[in-house]
Coordinates of N, CA, C and O in Angstrom, one line a residue:
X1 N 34.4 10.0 10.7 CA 33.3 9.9 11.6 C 32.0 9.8 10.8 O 32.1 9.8 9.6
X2 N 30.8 9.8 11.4 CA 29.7 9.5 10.7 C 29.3 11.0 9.9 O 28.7 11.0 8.8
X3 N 29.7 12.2 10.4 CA 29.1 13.5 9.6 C 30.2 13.3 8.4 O 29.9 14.0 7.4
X4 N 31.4 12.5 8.3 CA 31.9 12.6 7.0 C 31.6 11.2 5.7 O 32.0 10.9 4.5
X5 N 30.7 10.8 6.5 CA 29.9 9.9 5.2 C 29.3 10.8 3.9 O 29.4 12.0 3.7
X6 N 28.7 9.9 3.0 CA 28.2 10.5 1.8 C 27.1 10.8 2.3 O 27.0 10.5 3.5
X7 N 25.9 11.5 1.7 CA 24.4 11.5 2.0 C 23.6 11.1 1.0 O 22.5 11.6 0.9
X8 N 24.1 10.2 0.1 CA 23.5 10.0 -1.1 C 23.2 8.5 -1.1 O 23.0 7.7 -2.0
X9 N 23.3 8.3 0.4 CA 23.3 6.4 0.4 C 21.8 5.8 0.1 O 21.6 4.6 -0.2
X10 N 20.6 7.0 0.3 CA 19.4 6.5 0.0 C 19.1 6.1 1.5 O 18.4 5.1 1.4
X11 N 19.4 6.3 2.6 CA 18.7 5.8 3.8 C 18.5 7.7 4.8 O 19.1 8.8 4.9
X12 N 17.9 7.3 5.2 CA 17.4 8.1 6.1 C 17.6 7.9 7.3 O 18.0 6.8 7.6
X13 N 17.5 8.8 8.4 CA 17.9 8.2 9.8 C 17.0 9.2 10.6 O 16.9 10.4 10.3
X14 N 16.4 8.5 11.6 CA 15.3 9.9 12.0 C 14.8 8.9 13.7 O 14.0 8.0 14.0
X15 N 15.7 9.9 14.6 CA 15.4 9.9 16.2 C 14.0 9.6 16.3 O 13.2 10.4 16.0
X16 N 13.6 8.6 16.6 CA 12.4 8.8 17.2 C 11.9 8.3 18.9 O 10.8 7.9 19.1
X17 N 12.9 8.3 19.7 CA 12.9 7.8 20.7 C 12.1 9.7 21.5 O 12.3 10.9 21.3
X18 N 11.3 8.5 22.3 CA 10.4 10.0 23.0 C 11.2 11.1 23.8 O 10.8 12.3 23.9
X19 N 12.5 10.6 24.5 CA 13.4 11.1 25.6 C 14.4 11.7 24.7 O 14.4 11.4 23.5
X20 N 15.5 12.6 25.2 CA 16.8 13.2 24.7 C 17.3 12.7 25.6 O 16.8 12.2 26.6
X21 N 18.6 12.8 25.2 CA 20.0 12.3 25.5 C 20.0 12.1 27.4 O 20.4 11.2 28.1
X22 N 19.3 13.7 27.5 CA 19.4 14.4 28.8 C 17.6 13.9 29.8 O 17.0 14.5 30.6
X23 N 17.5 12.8 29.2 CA 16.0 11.9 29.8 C 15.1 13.1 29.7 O 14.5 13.2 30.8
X24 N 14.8 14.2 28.8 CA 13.6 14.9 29.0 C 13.1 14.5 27.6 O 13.6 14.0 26.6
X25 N 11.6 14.9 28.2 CA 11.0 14.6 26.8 C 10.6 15.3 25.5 O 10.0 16.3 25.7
X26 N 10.8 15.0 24.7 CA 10.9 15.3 23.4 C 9.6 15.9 22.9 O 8.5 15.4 23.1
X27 N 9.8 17.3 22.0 CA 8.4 18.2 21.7 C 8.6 17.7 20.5 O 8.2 16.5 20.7
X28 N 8.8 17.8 19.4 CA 8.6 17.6 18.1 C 8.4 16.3 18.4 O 8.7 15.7 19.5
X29 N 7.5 15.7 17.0 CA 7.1 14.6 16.4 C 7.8 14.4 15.0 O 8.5 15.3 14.6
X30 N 7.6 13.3 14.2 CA 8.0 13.3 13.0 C 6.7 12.5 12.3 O 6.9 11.4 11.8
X31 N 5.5 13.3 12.4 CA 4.4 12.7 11.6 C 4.4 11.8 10.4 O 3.8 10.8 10.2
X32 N 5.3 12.7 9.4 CA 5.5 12.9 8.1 C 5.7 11.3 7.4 O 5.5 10.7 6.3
X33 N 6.5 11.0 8.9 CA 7.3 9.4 8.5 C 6.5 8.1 9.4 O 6.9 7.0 9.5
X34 N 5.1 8.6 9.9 CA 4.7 7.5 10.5 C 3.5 7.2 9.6 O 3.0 8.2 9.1
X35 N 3.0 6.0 9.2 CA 2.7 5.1 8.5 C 2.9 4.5 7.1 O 2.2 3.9 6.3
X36 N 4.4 5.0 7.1 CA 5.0 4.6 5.9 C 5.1 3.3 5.4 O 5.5 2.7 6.4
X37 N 5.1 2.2 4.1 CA 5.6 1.0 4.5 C 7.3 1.0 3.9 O 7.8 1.8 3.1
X38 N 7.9 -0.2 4.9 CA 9.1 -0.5 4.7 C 9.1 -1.0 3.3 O 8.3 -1.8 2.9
X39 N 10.5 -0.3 2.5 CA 10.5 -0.6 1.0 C 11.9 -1.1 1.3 O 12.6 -1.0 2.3
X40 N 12.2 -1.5 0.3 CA 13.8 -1.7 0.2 C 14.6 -1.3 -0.8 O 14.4 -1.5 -2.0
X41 N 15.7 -0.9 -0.2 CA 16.5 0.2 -0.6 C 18.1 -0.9 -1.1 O 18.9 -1.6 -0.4
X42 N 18.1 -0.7 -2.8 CA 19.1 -1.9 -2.7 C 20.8 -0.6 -2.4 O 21.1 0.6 -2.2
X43 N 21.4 -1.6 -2.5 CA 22.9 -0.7 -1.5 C 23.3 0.5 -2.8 O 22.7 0.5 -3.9
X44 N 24.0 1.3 -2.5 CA 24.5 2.1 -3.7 C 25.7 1.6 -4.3 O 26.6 1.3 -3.6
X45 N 25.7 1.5 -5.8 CA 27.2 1.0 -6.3 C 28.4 1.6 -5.9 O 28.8 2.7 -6.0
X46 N 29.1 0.4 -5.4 CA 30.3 0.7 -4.6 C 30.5 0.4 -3.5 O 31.6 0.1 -3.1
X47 N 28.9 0.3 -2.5 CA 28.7 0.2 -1.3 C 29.6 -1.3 -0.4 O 30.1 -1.4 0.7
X48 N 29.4 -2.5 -1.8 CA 30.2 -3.8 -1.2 C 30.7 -4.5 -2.0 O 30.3 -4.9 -3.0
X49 N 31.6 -4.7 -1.6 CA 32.6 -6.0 -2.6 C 31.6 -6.5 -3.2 O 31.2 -5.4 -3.8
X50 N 30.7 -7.5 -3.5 CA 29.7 -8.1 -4.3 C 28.9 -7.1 -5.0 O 28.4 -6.3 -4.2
X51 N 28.7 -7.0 -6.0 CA 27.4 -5.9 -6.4 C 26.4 -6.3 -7.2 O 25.7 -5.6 -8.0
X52 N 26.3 -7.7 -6.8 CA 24.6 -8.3 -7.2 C 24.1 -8.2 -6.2 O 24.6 -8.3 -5.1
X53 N 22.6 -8.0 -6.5 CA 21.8 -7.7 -5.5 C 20.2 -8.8 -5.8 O 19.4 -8.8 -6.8
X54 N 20.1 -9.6 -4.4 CA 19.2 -11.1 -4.7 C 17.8 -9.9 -5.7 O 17.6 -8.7 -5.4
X55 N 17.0 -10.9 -6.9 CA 16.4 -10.3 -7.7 C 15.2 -10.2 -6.6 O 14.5 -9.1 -6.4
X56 N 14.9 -11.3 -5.8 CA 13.9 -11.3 -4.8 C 13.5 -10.0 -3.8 O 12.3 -9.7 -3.6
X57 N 14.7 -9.2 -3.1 CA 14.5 -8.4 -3.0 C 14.1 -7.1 -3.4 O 13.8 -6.1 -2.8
X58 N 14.1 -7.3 -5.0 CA 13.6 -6.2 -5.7 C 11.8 -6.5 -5.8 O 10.9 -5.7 -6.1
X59 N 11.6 -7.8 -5.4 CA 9.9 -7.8 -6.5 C 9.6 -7.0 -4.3 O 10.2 -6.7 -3.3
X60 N 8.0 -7.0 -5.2 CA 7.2 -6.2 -3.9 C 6.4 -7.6 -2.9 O 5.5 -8.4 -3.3
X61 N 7.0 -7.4 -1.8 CA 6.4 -8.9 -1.3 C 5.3 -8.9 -0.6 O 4.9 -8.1 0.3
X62 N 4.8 -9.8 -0.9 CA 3.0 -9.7 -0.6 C 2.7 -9.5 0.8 O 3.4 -9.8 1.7
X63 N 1.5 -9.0 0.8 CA 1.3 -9.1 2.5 C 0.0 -9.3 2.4 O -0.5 -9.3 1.3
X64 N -1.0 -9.5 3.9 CA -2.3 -9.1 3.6 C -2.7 -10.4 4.8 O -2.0 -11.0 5.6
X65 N -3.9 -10.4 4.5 CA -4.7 -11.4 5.1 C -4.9 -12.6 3.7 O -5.2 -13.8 3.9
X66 N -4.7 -12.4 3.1 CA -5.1 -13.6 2.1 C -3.8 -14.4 1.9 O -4.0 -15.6 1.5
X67 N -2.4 -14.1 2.0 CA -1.4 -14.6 1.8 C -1.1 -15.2 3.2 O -0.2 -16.1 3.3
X68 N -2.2 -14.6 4.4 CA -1.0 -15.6 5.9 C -2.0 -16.5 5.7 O -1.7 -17.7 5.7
X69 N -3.7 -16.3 5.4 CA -4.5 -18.1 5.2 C -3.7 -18.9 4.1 O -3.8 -20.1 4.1
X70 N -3.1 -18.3 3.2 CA -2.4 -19.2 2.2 C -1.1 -20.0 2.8 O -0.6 -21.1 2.4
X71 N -0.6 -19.2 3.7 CA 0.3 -19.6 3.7 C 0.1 -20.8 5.2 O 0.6 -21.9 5.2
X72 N -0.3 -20.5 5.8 CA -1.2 -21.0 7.0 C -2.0 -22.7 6.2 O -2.0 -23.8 6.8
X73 N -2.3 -22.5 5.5 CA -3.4 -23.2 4.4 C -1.7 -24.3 3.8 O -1.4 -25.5 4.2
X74 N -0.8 -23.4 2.8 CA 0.2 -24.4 2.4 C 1.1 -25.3 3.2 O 1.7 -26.3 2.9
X75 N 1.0 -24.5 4.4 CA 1.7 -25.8 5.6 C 1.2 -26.7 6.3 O 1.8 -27.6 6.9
X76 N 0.0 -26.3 6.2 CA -1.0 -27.6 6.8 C -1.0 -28.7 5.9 O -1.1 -29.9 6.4
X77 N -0.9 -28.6 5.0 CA -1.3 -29.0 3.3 C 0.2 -30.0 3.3 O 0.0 -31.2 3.1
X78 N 1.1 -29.7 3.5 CA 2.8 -30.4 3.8 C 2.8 -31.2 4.7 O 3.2 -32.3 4.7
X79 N 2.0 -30.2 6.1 CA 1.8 -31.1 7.7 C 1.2 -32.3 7.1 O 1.8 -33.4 7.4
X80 N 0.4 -32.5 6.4 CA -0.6 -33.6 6.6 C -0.2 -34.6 4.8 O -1.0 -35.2 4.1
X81 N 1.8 -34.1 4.6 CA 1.5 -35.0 3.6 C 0.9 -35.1 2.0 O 1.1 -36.0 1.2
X82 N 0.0 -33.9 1.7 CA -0.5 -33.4 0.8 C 0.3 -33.0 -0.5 O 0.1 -33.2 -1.7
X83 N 1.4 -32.3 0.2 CA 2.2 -31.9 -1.0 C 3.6 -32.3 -1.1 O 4.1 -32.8 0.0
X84 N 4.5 -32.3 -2.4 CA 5.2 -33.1 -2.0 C 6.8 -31.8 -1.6 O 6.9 -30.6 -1.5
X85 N 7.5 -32.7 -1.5 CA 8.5 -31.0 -1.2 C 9.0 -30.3 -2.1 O 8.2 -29.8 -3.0
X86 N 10.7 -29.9 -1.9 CA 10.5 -28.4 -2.8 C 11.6 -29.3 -4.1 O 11.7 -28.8 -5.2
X87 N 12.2 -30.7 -3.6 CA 12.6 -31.5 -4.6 C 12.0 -32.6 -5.2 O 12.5 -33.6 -5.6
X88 N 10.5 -32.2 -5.0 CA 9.5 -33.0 -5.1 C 9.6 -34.5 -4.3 O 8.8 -35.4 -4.6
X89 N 10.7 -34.8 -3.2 CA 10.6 -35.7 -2.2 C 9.4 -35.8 -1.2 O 9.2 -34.8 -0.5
X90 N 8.5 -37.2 -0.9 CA 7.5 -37.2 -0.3 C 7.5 -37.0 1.3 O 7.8 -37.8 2.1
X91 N 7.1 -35.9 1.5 CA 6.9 -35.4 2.7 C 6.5 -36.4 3.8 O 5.7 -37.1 3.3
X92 N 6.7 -36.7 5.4 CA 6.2 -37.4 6.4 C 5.2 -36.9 7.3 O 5.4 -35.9 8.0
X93 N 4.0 -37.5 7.2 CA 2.8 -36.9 7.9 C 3.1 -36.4 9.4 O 3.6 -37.2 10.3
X94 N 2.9 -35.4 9.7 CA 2.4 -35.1 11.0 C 1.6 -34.5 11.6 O 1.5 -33.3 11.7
X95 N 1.1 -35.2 12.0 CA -0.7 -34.9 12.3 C -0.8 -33.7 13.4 O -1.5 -32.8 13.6
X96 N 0.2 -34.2 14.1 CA 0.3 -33.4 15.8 C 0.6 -31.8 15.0 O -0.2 -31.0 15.4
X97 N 1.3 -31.4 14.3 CA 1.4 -29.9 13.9 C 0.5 -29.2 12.7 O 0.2 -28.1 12.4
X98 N 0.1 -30.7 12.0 CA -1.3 -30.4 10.9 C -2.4 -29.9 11.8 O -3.1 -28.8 11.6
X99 N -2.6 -30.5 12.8 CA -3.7 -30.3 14.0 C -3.8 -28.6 14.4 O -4.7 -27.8 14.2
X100 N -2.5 -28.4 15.0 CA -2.0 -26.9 15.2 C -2.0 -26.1 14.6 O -2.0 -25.0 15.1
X101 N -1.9 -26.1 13.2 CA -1.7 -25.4 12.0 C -3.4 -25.1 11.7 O -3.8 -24.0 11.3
X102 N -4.0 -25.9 12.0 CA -5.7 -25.7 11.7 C -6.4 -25.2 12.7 O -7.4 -24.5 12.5
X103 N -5.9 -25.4 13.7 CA -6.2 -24.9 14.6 C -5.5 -23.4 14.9 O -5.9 -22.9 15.9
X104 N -5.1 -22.9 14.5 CA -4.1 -21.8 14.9 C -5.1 -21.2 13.3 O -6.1 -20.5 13.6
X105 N -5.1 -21.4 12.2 CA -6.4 -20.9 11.5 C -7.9 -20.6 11.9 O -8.6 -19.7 11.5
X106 N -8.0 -21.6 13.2 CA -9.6 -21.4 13.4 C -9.7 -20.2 14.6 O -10.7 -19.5 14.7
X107 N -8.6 -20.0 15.4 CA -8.3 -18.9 15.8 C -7.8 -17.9 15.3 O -7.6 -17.1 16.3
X108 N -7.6 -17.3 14.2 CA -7.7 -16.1 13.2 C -9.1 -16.2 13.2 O -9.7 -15.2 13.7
X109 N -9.9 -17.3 12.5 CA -11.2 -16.8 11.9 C -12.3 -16.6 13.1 O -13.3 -16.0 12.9
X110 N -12.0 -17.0 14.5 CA -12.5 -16.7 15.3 C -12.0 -14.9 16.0 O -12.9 -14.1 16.3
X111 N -11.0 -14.6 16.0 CA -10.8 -13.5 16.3 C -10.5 -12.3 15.1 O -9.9 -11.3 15.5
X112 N -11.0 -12.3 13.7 CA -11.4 -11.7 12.9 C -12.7 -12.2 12.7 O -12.8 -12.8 11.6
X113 N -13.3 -12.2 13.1 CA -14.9 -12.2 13.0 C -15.7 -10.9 13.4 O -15.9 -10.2 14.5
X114 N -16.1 -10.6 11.8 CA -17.0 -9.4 11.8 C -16.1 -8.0 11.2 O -16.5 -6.9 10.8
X115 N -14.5 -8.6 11.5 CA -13.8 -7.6 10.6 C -13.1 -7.9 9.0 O -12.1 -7.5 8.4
X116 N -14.2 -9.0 8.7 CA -13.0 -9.4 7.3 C -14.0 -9.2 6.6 O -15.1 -9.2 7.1
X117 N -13.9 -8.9 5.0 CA -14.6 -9.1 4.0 C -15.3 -9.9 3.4 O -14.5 -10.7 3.0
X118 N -16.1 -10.1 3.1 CA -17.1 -11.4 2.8 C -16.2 -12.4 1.6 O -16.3 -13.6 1.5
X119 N -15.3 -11.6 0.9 CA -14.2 -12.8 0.3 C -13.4 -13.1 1.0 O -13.2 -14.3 1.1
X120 N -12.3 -12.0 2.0 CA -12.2 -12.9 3.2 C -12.1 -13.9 3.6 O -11.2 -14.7 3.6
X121 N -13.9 -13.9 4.4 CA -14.6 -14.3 5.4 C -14.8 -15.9 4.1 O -14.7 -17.0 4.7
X122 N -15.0 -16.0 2.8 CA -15.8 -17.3 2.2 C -14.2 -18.2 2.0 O -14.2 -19.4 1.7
X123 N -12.7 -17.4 2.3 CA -11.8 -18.0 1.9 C -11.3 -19.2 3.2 O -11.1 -20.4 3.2
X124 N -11.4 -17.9 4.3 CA -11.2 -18.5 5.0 C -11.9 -20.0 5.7 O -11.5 -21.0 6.3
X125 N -13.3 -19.5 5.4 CA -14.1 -20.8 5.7 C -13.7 -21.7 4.9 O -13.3 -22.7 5.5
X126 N -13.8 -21.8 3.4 CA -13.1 -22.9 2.3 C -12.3 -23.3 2.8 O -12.5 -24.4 3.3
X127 N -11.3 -22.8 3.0 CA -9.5 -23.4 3.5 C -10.0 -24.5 5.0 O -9.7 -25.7 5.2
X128 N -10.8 -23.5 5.8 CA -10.9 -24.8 6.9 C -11.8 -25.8 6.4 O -11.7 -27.0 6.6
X129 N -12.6 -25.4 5.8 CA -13.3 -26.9 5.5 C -12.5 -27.8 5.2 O -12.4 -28.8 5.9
X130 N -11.6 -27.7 4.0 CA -11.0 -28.4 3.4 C -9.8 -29.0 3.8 O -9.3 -30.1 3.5
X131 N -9.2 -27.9 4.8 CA -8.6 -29.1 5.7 C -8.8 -29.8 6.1 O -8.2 -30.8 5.8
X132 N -9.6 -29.7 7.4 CA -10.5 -30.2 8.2 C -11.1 -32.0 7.4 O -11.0 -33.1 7.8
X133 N -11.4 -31.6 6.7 CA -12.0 -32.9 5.8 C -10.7 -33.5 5.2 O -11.0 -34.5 4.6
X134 N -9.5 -33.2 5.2 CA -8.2 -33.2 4.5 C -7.5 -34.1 5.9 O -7.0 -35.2 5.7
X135 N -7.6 -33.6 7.1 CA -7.0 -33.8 8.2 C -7.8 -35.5 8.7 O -7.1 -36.5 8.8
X136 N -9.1 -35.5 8.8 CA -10.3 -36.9 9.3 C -9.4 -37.9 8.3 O -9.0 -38.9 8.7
X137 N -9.3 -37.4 6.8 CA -8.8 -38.5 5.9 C -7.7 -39.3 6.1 O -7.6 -40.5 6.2
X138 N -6.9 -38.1 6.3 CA -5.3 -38.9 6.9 C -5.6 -39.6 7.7 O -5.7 -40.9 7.6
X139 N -6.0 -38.9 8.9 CA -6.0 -39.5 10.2 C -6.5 -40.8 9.6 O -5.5 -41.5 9.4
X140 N -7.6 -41.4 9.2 CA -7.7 -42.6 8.8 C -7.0 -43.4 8.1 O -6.9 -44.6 8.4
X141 N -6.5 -43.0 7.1 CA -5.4 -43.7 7.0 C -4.4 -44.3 7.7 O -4.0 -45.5 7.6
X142 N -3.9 -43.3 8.4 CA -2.9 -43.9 9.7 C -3.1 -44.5 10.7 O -2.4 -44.9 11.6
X143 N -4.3 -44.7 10.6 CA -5.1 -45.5 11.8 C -5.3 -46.5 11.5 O -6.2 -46.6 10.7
X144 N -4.7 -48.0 12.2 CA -4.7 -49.2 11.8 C -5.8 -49.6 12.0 O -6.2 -49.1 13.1
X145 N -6.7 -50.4 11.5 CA -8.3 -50.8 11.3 C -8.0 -52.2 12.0 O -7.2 -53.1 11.6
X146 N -8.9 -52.3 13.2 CA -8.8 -53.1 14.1 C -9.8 -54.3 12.8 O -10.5 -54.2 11.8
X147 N -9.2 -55.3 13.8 CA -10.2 -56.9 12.9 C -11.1 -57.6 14.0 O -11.8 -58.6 13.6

């Protein structure tokens, strides 16, 4: 049964549902464990037939406001053709989700306004410029020039 597991598996398990079993509500809190971040816990040796564990999982993975404009920023940058893929084959423009992708940026920078930091606030403006002026380009190009 589960009380005859090990306890040395490195995970924790901790009720946090407001109700008991019996729908009343619950007096303790577990403060101690709220704003922790999620880390990851590789398995204990023995835990599975395989016992490589991906190296990726071990690095610490980025987070933040500067990696979702990057990352926001690198698919636009694909959308529109810019870069080439991940076997260096040439990517197919598409304007209609390049559009969306810049758009869905100018809505971050519009709804973090006045809460980002002035590097931030200068990254995010760079990135839309440069798409923006990245995006008019294409589009002209794919646009057959009337005679």
């Amino acid at each position: 049964m589960l009380d005859d597991k090990d306890e040395s598996s490195g995970f924790k398990v901790v009720d946090r549902r407001s109700f008991t079993d019996e729908g009343k509500p619950r007096q303790e809190t577990h403060e101690e464990d709220r704003g922790q971040k999620a880390t990851i816990i590789p398995p204990p040796s023995g835990a599975g037939e395989d016992e490589s564990f991906p190296e990726e999982a071990e690095q610490e993975i980025p987070s933040g406001f500067n990696t979702l404009v990057s990352y926001l920023s690198t698919t636009a940058m694909f959308q529109l053709g810019l870069l080439p893929g991940p076997g260096g084959e040439r990517i197919p423009v598409d304007l209609m989700n390049a559009r969306m992708t810049i758009d869905l940026l100018d809505v971050l920078q519009e709804k973090t306004e006045g809460n980002l930091t002035s590097d931030e606030a200068k990254l995010l403006d760079e990135v839309l410029y440069e798409l923006r002026m990245s995006f008019v380009e294409v589009q002209k190009r794919a646009t057959p020039n009337p005679k």
